[in-house]
Coordinates of C-alpha atoms in Angstrom, one line a residue:
M1 CA 77.5 -17.5 12.9
P2 CA 80.1 -17.1 10.1
K3 CA 82.9 -19.9 9.8
E4 CA 86.5 -19.6 9.8
W5 CA 87.8 -21.0 6.6
S6 CA 91.6 -20.4 5.8
G7 CA 91.6 -17.6 8.0
R8 CA 88.4 -15.9 6.3
Q9 CA 85.2 -15.2 7.7
V10 CA 82.4 -17.0 5.7
Y11 CA 78.7 -16.7 5.8
T12 CA 76.0 -18.9 4.4
V13 CA 73.5 -17.4 2.2
G14 CA 70.7 -17.5 4.7
E15 CA 73.0 -15.9 7.5
L16 CA 74.0 -13.2 5.4
V17 CA 70.4 -12.4 4.3
A18 CA 69.2 -12.4 8.0
L19 CA 71.9 -10.2 8.9
L20 CA 71.1 -7.8 6.3
A21 CA 67.6 -8.0 7.3
G22 CA 68.2 -7.2 10.7
E23 CA 70.5 -4.3 10.0
L24 CA 68.0 -2.8 7.6
E25 CA 65.1 -3.2 10.2
S26 CA 67.3 -1.5 12.9
A27 CA 68.2 1.3 10.3
F28 CA 64.8 1.8 8.9
P29 CA 62.2 0.8 11.3
D30 CA 59.6 3.5 10.2
V31 CA 60.3 5.2 6.9
W32 CA 58.0 6.9 4.1
V33 CA 58.4 6.0 0.6
E34 CA 57.1 8.0 -2.4
G35 CA 56.5 6.1 -5.6
E36 CA 54.2 4.9 -8.5
V37 CA 52.1 1.7 -7.8
S38 CA 53.1 -1.0 -10.2
G39 CA 51.9 -4.7 -10.6
F40 CA 49.3 -4.5 -7.8
R41 CA 47.8 -7.7 -6.7
R42 CA 45.5 -8.8 -3.7
A43 CA 45.9 -12.3 -2.8
P44 CA 43.1 -14.7 -1.8
S45 CA 44.2 -14.3 1.7
G46 CA 43.6 -10.5 1.7
H47 CA 47.3 -9.5 1.7
C48 CA 48.3 -6.9 -1.2
Y49 CA 51.6 -7.3 -3.0
F50 CA 53.1 -4.4 -5.4
A51 CA 55.9 -2.5 -6.3
L52 CA 56.8 1.1 -6.0
K53 CA 58.9 2.7 -8.8
D54 CA 60.2 5.9 -10.0
S55 CA 62.5 6.8 -12.9
R56 CA 65.6 5.2 -11.1
A57 CA 64.4 2.2 -9.0
V58 CA 61.8 -0.3 -8.1
L59 CA 61.1 -1.5 -4.6
K60 CA 58.7 -4.5 -3.5
V61 CA 56.1 -3.8 -1.1
A62 CA 53.9 -6.1 1.1
L63 CA 50.7 -4.8 2.7
F64 CA 49.2 -7.4 5.0
R65 CA 45.4 -8.1 5.4
T66 CA 45.0 -6.3 8.6
H67 CA 46.5 -3.1 7.2
A68 CA 44.9 -3.4 3.7
A69 CA 41.3 -3.6 5.4
R70 CA 41.9 -0.1 6.9
L71 CA 42.3 1.6 3.4
P72 CA 39.7 3.9 2.5
F73 CA 40.5 3.8 -1.2
Q74 CA 41.5 1.0 -3.6
P75 CA 45.1 1.1 -5.0
E76 CA 45.6 1.1 -8.6
N77 CA 48.3 0.7 -11.1
G78 CA 50.0 4.1 -11.8
M79 CA 48.6 5.7 -8.8
A80 CA 51.1 8.0 -7.0
V81 CA 51.2 7.1 -3.1
L82 CA 52.9 7.6 0.2
A83 CA 53.9 4.4 1.9
R84 CA 54.9 4.1 5.5
G85 CA 56.4 1.0 6.9
K86 CA 59.9 -0.8 7.9
L87 CA 62.5 -1.9 5.4
S88 CA 63.6 -5.4 5.4
V89 CA 64.7 -8.4 3.3
F90 CA 62.4 -11.3 2.1
E91 CA 64.9 -14.2 3.0
A92 CA 63.4 -16.8 0.6
S93 CA 64.4 -14.6 -2.4
G94 CA 66.8 -12.1 -1.0
D95 CA 64.6 -9.2 -2.4
L96 CA 64.8 -5.9 -0.6
Q97 CA 61.1 -5.2 0.7
L98 CA 59.0 -2.5 2.4
Y99 CA 56.4 -4.0 4.8
A100 CA 53.9 -1.2 4.8
T101 CA 51.4 -0.2 7.4
V102 CA 50.0 2.9 5.9
L103 CA 49.2 3.7 2.4
E104 CA 48.0 7.4 1.2
P105 CA 47.5 8.9 -2.3
S106 CA 50.2 11.4 -2.9
G107 CA 48.7 14.9 -3.6
L108 CA 45.1 13.9 -3.0
G109 CA 43.5 12.9 0.2
A110 CA 42.4 9.4 0.8
L111 CA 38.7 10.3 1.3
Q112 CA 38.8 12.3 -1.8
M113 CA 40.4 9.5 -3.7
A114 CA 37.9 6.8 -2.5
L115 CA 35.2 9.4 -3.7
E116 CA 36.4 9.8 -7.0
Q117 CA 36.7 5.8 -7.3
A118 CA 33.2 5.4 -6.2
K119 CA 31.9 7.9 -8.8
R120 CA 33.7 6.1 -11.5
R121 CA 32.3 2.7 -10.4
L122 CA 28.7 4.2 -10.1
A123 CA 29.1 5.8 -13.6
A124 CA 30.5 2.7 -15.2
E125 CA 27.2 1.0 -14.0
G126 CA 25.0 3.7 -15.3
L127 CA 23.6 4.6 -11.9
T128 CA 24.5 8.3 -12.4
D129 CA 23.0 8.4 -15.9
P130 CA 20.3 11.0 -16.3
A131 CA 18.3 8.7 -18.5
R132 CA 17.7 6.3 -15.7
H133 CA 16.2 8.9 -13.5
R134 CA 12.5 8.6 -12.9
P135 CA 9.9 11.3 -13.1
I136 CA 8.8 13.1 -10.0
P137 CA 5.0 12.6 -9.5
P138 CA 3.4 16.0 -10.4
F139 CA 0.6 15.6 -7.7
P140 CA 1.8 13.4 -4.9
R141 CA -0.7 12.1 -2.2
R142 CA 2.0 11.1 0.3
V143 CA 5.5 12.2 0.6
G144 CA 8.1 10.6 2.8
V145 CA 11.0 12.8 4.3
V146 CA 14.3 11.4 5.7
T147 CA 16.2 14.1 7.8
S148 CA 17.1 14.9 11.4
L149 CA 14.0 16.0 13.6
A150 CA 16.3 18.7 15.2
G151 CA 17.7 20.1 11.9
A152 CA 16.7 23.3 10.1
A153 CA 16.0 21.3 6.9
L154 CA 12.7 20.0 8.3
R155 CA 11.5 23.4 9.3
D156 CA 12.4 24.9 6.2
V157 CA 10.4 22.1 4.3
L158 CA 7.4 22.5 6.6
S159 CA 7.5 26.2 6.3
V160 CA 7.3 26.0 2.4
L161 CA 4.6 23.4 2.4
R162 CA 2.4 25.4 4.8
R163 CA 2.9 28.6 2.7
R164 CA 2.0 26.9 -0.5
S165 CA -0.8 24.7 0.9
A166 CA 0.8 21.5 -0.4
G167 CA -2.4 19.3 0.3
F168 CA -0.6 16.0 0.7
D169 CA 0.3 13.7 3.6
L170 CA 3.9 14.0 5.0
V171 CA 5.5 11.0 6.5
V172 CA 8.9 11.7 8.3
A173 CA 11.4 9.0 9.1
P174 CA 14.0 10.5 11.5
A175 CA 17.7 9.6 10.6
L176 CA 21.3 10.7 11.8
V177 CA 22.4 13.0 9.0
Q178 CA 26.1 13.5 10.1
G179 CA 28.9 11.2 11.6
A180 CA 30.1 7.7 10.9
E181 CA 26.7 6.2 11.7
C182 CA 24.9 8.5 9.2
P183 CA 25.0 6.0 6.3
A184 CA 23.5 3.1 8.2
S185 CA 20.9 5.4 9.9
V186 CA 19.6 7.0 6.6
K187 CA 19.4 3.4 5.0
S188 CA 17.2 2.2 7.9
A189 CA 14.9 5.3 7.6
L190 CA 14.4 4.6 3.9
G191 CA 13.7 1.0 4.8
R192 CA 10.9 2.0 7.0
L193 CA 9.5 4.4 4.5
A194 CA 9.5 1.6 1.7
R195 CA 7.1 -0.4 4.0
V196 CA 4.6 2.5 4.3
P197 CA 1.9 2.1 1.9
G198 CA 1.0 4.8 -0.7
I199 CA 4.6 6.7 -0.5
D200 CA 4.8 8.3 -4.1
V201 CA 8.0 10.1 -3.6
V202 CA 10.9 10.5 -0.9
L203 CA 12.8 13.7 -0.1
L204 CA 16.3 13.0 1.4
T205 CA 17.7 16.3 3.0
R206 CA 19.7 18.1 5.5
G207 CA 21.0 21.6 5.9
G208 CA 24.5 22.9 5.1
G209 CA 27.7 22.2 6.6
S210 CA 31.5 21.4 6.1
P211 CA 32.5 18.7 3.8
E212 CA 33.1 16.6 6.6
D213 CA 29.7 17.1 8.0
L214 CA 28.1 15.9 4.7
W215 CA 30.6 13.2 4.2
G216 CA 28.0 10.5 5.1
F217 CA 26.0 11.1 2.0
N218 CA 29.2 10.2 0.0
D219 CA 29.0 6.5 1.1
E220 CA 28.9 4.4 -2.0
G221 CA 26.3 1.8 -0.2
L222 CA 24.2 4.7 0.7
A223 CA 24.2 5.9 -2.9
R224 CA 23.3 2.4 -4.5
F225 CA 20.6 2.0 -1.9
V226 CA 19.0 5.3 -3.1
A227 CA 19.3 4.4 -6.9
A228 CA 17.5 1.0 -6.2
F229 CA 14.8 2.5 -4.2
P230 CA 11.1 1.5 -5.1
V231 CA 9.8 5.1 -5.6
P232 CA 11.6 8.3 -7.0
V233 CA 14.1 10.0 -4.5
I234 CA 14.8 13.8 -4.3
S235 CA 18.2 14.5 -2.7
A236 CA 18.8 18.0 -1.2
I237 CA 21.9 18.0 0.7
G238 CA 23.6 21.0 1.9
H239 CA 23.8 24.2 -0.4
E240 CA 24.0 24.8 -4.1
V241 CA 27.9 24.3 -4.1
D242 CA 27.5 21.0 -2.2
T243 CA 27.2 17.8 -4.4
V244 CA 27.4 14.4 -2.8
L245 CA 27.1 10.8 -4.2
T246 CA 23.4 10.7 -3.3
D247 CA 22.7 13.7 -5.5
L248 CA 24.1 11.8 -8.4
T249 CA 22.2 8.4 -8.0
A250 CA 19.0 10.1 -6.7
D251 CA 16.1 10.8 -9.5
L252 CA 16.3 14.6 -8.7
R253 CA 18.9 16.9 -7.0
A254 CA 17.7 20.0 -5.3
A255 CA 20.0 22.8 -4.3
T256 CA 18.6 23.3 -0.7
P257 CA 15.8 21.8 1.4
S258 CA 13.4 24.6 0.7
A259 CA 14.0 24.3 -3.1
A260 CA 13.1 20.7 -2.9
A261 CA 9.8 21.4 -1.2
E262 CA 9.1 24.1 -3.8
L263 CA 9.8 21.4 -6.6
L264 CA 7.3 19.1 -4.8
T265 CA 4.7 21.8 -4.8
A266 CA 5.4 23.4 -8.1
R267 CA 2.9 21.6 -10.2
V268 CA 0.3 22.0 -7.6
E269 CA 0.8 25.7 -7.7
E270 CA 0.7 25.6 -11.4
A271 CA -2.6 23.7 -11.3
R272 CA -4.0 26.3 -8.7
T273 CA -2.9 29.1 -11.0
L274 CA -4.6 27.5 -14.0
A275 CA -7.8 26.9 -12.2
R276 CA -8.0 30.8 -11.0
S277 CA -7.3 31.8 -14.6
S278 CA -9.9 29.4 -15.9
R279 CA -12.3 30.5 -13.4
R280 CA -12.0 34.2 -14.4
A281 CA -12.0 33.4 -18.0
L282 CA -15.4 31.5 -17.5
G283 CA -16.7 34.4 -15.6
R284 CA -16.0 36.9 -18.3
L285 CA -17.5 34.5 -21.0
L286 CA -20.7 34.1 -19.0
S287 CA -21.1 37.7 -18.5
H288 CA -20.5 38.4 -22.3
R289 CA -23.2 35.9 -23.2
L290 CA -25.7 37.1 -20.9
G291 CA -25.2 40.6 -21.9
S292 CA -25.5 39.5 -25.6
L293 CA -28.8 37.8 -24.8
K294 CA -30.3 40.6 -23.0
E295 CA -29.5 42.9 -26.0
R296 CA -31.2 40.4 -28.3
L297 CA -34.2 40.2 -26.1
S298 CA -34.6 44.1 -25.6
G299 CA -34.0 44.7 -29.3
G300 CA -36.6 42.2 -30.8
R301 CA -40.5 42.1 -30.8
P302 CA -41.8 42.0 -27.3
G303 CA -45.5 41.1 -28.5
R304 CA -44.5 38.0 -30.5
L305 CA -42.1 36.9 -27.7
R306 CA -44.9 37.5 -25.2
A307 CA -47.3 35.4 -27.4
L308 CA -44.9 32.7 -27.7
L309 CA -44.4 32.4 -24.1
E310 CA -48.0 32.4 -23.2
S311 CA -48.7 29.8 -25.8
R312 CA -46.1 27.4 -24.3
L313 CA -47.5 28.2 -20.8
E314 CA -51.0 27.3 -21.9
R315 CA -49.8 24.0 -23.1
A316 CA -47.8 23.4 -20.1
E317 CA -50.8 24.0 -17.9
E318 CA -53.1 21.8 -20.1
A319 CA -50.6 19.0 -19.7
R320 CA -50.5 19.5 -16.0
D321 CA -54.4 19.3 -15.8
R322 CA -54.3 16.0 -17.7
L323 CA -51.7 14.5 -15.6
E324 CA -53.7 15.5 -12.2
E325 CA -56.7 13.9 -13.8
R326 CA -55.0 10.8 -14.8
A327 CA -53.2 10.5 -11.4
G328 CA -56.7 11.0 -9.5
G329 CA -58.3 8.2 -11.5
A330 CA -55.2 5.8 -10.8
M331 CA -55.1 6.6 -7.2
R332 CA -59.1 6.0 -6.7
R333 CA -58.7 2.7 -8.7
R334 CA -55.8 1.6 -6.4
L335 CA -57.6 2.5 -3.4
D336 CA -60.7 0.6 -4.4
R337 CA -58.4 -2.5 -5.0
E338 CA -56.9 -2.2 -1.7
A339 CA -60.4 -1.8 0.1
G340 CA -61.7 -5.1 -1.5
R341 CA -58.4 -7.1 -0.6
L342 CA -58.8 -5.7 3.0
L343 CA -62.5 -7.0 3.2
V344 CA -61.4 -10.4 2.0
C345 CA -58.7 -10.5 4.6
R346 CA -61.0 -9.4 7.4
R347 CA -63.6 -12.2 6.6
A348 CA -60.8 -14.7 6.3
L349 CA -59.7 -13.7 10.1
S350 CA -63.0 -14.3 11.5
P351 CA -63.2 -16.7 14.4
E352 CA -65.3 -19.3 12.6
E353 CA -62.9 -19.4 9.7
L354 CA -59.9 -19.7 11.9
R355 CA -61.6 -22.6 13.7
R356 CA -62.3 -24.4 10.4
W357 CA -58.9 -23.7 9.2
L358 CA -57.4 -25.2 12.4
R359 CA -59.6 -28.5 12.4
A360 CA -58.6 -29.0 8.6
L361 CA -55.0 -28.6 9.4
S362 CA -55.3 -31.1 12.4
D363 CA -56.9 -33.6 10.2
R364 CA -54.0 -33.3 7.7
L365 CA -51.5 -33.5 10.5
E366 CA -53.3 -36.7 11.9
G367 CA -53.7 -38.4 8.5
G368 CA -49.9 -37.5 7.7
R369 CA -49.0 -39.2 10.9
L370 CA -50.8 -42.4 10.3
R371 CA -49.2 -42.7 6.7
L372 CA -45.8 -42.1 8.1
R373 CA -46.1 -44.7 10.7
A374 CA -47.4 -47.2 8.4
A375 CA -44.7 -46.5 5.9
G376 CA -42.1 -46.8 8.6
E377 CA -43.1 -50.1 9.9
G378 CA -43.4 -51.7 6.4
A379 CA -39.9 -50.4 5.8
L380 CA -38.7 -51.7 9.1
A381 CA -40.1 -55.2 8.4
S382 CA -38.5 -55.3 5.1
R383 CA -35.1 -54.5 6.5
R384 CA -35.5 -57.1 9.0
D385 CA -36.3 -59.7 6.3
R386 CA -33.4 -58.8 4.4
A387 CA -31.0 -58.9 7.4
A388 CA -32.1 -62.5 8.4
S389 CA -31.7 -63.5 4.8
L390 CA -28.1 -62.2 4.7
A391 CA -27.3 -63.7 8.0
R392 CA -28.4 -67.2 6.7
L393 CA -26.3 -66.7 3.7
L394 CA -23.2 -65.7 5.7
D395 CA -23.6 -68.7 8.1
S396 CA -23.9 -71.0 5.2
L397 CA -20.6 -69.7 3.9
S398 CA -18.8 -69.7 7.4
P399 CA -15.6 -72.2 7.5
L400 CA -17.2 -73.5 10.8
R401 CA -20.2 -74.8 8.9
V402 CA -17.8 -76.5 6.3
L403 CA -16.0 -78.2 9.2
G404 CA -19.5 -79.5 10.4
R405 CA -19.9 -81.3 7.1
G406 CA -16.9 -83.6 7.8
Y407 CA -14.0 -81.4 6.8
S408 CA -11.0 -80.5 8.9
V409 CA -8.1 -78.0 8.7
A410 CA -4.5 -78.5 9.8
F411 CA -2.2 -76.0 11.4
D412 CA 1.7 -76.2 11.8
S413 CA 3.8 -75.8 15.0
G414 CA 3.7 -71.8 14.3
G415 CA -0.2 -71.7 14.1
R416 CA -0.3 -71.2 10.2
P417 CA -2.7 -73.2 8.3
V418 CA -1.2 -75.9 5.9
S419 CA -2.6 -76.1 2.4
D420 CA 0.3 -77.9 0.7
A421 CA 1.7 -81.4 1.7
S422 CA 5.1 -80.5 0.2
V423 CA 6.0 -78.2 3.0
L424 CA 5.7 -81.1 5.6
S425 CA 8.3 -83.9 6.5
P426 CA 7.7 -87.0 8.2
G427 CA 7.9 -86.4 12.2
D428 CA 6.3 -82.7 11.9
R429 CA 3.6 -81.9 14.5
L430 CA 0.1 -80.6 13.5
E431 CA -2.9 -79.4 15.1
V432 CA -6.0 -80.7 13.2
L433 CA -9.3 -78.8 13.9
F434 CA -12.6 -80.7 13.3
G435 CA -16.3 -79.6 13.2
R436 CA -16.2 -80.4 17.0
G437 CA -12.9 -80.4 18.9
A438 CA -9.1 -80.8 17.8
A439 CA -6.3 -83.4 17.9
A440 CA -2.5 -83.2 17.9
C441 CA -1.0 -85.2 15.3
G442 CA 2.3 -86.3 13.9
V443 CA 3.2 -86.8 10.1
L444 CA 4.3 -90.1 9.1
M445 CA 4.7 -89.7 5.4
T446 CA 3.6 -87.1 2.6
R447 CA 2.0 -87.5 -0.7
D448 CA 1.9 -84.9 -3.2
G449 CA -0.8 -84.5 -6.0
D450 CA -4.1 -83.6 -7.1
P451 CA -6.8 -83.6 -4.4
R452 CA -9.3 -85.2 -6.8
A453 CA -7.1 -87.9 -7.7
L454 CA -6.2 -88.6 -4.2
L455 CA -9.8 -89.0 -3.3
G456 CA -10.4 -91.4 -6.1
L457 CA -12.4 -88.6 -8.0
G458 CA -10.1 -88.5 -11.1
P459 CA -7.0 -89.8 -12.5
R460 CA -4.5 -91.0 -10.0
V461 CA -1.4 -88.6 -9.7
D462 CA 1.7 -90.5 -8.7
G463 CA 3.5 -89.2 -5.7
P464 CA 6.1 -90.1 -3.1
G465 CA 3.5 -91.9 -1.0
P466 CA 0.4 -91.4 1.1
T467 CA 0.4 -88.9 4.0
A468 CA -0.5 -90.5 7.4
V469 CA -1.3 -88.4 10.6
E470 CA -0.9 -90.0 14.1
S471 CA -3.3 -88.8 16.9
G472 CA -1.2 -89.9 19.7
P473 CA 1.9 -92.1 20.7
E474 CA 0.2 -95.4 20.3
E475 CA -0.9 -94.6 16.6
A476 CA 2.7 -93.2 15.9
E477 CA 4.3 -96.5 17.0
R478 CA 1.9 -98.7 15.2
G479 CA 2.4 -96.6 12.1
R480 CA 6.2 -97.2 12.4
E481 CA 5.9 -100.9 12.7
E482 CA 3.6 -101.0 9.6
K483 CA 6.1 -98.9 7.8
G484 CA 8.9 -101.4 8.4
R485 CA 6.8 -104.4 7.1
P486 CA 8.0 -106.0 3.9

């Protein structure tokens, strides 16, 4: 609220700006403004900020993320647009600002503007360059078709293929070819065809219609999908006057579905025409050569020709007779050899021969069995002797056998063997294991040094004193008394 100062009404800056903002929002809650975009900037938050200007003034504009996401085109500096929104004041800076909710190109539809921008982006990346288009296989073996099963385009394509006897397999992937779901449906159909083995080329087609009916094929994502497809793509959308984005990124554009089918079979038809022409030319050549040969035969010397033919026939008959004679002799010799082998086999298969053969085989088996048994028994005896020798060796190396020779081993309270006296202290308890039996002992004193010296087998090693082990309470008491004597 304004304050009274010396009879004057005074506003703070914030109060005045807020008042102006409220008045402007009430006066201009929904207004259209035409101008040229300047200083367009999209913040990381998704909000867009720019200015609308003409030759007389500049107006700041804010387009928040929710509304910016609905734009079908990309605003650019210098673009003439119509902005709709409410007029207010940005209190932090006091700037007059339009909070826009709708933005449209001025003089050109938003969809057409988005299409032109997509064309420029695709051209900048080289996706519409004819140099990158792949050649269509002249003799495809399997062709994929993406279209509607209910449309006229498929009927036109099938009619042309039947009339021209295409001779290749046709794989149809149905798709929606109109409406908002068209781009996603066509990409899904193309993806299914990409997984079919052996596809050489794909025909993307639909019949004619209004620009709105064909608009799904102006989708930039679909155009990029067509450009990146692994095999060549023919785009035949609408009629001759219709051009969509997929026509620009496909490897070949056909004016109509029927024209696309004729392009697919053009080389096949050319090959058939060439084959028919070659067949006729070959027939004419053969007829001409046969006629020439007949003329030469009829115009030559019949007697000489007949003599030549008879001479060759006689030589052929003579060669045939020799071959027959050689073949007969070879066959007789072969039969004689086979008869002799058969006689030998018959003798070998007589009952007496079989009995002799069986007796000899039985004798061989019995001898082998005896030899195998003798060899097995000898090997087993040798293994027993070696096992016994090894057992004796292991027994001599056993720690129990060492204890039996008068040695003993001591364990601490934790059950661990003690091999070094330095780890012990007077009063520690030990378990001593002998060759027969064990004893619980206590440490009276320890003595460190070389075992040989301690046993008197070498130089004496000085240490803190001898180690004494008690076997019970009495021995421990007697040891303490002796230790206390002077």
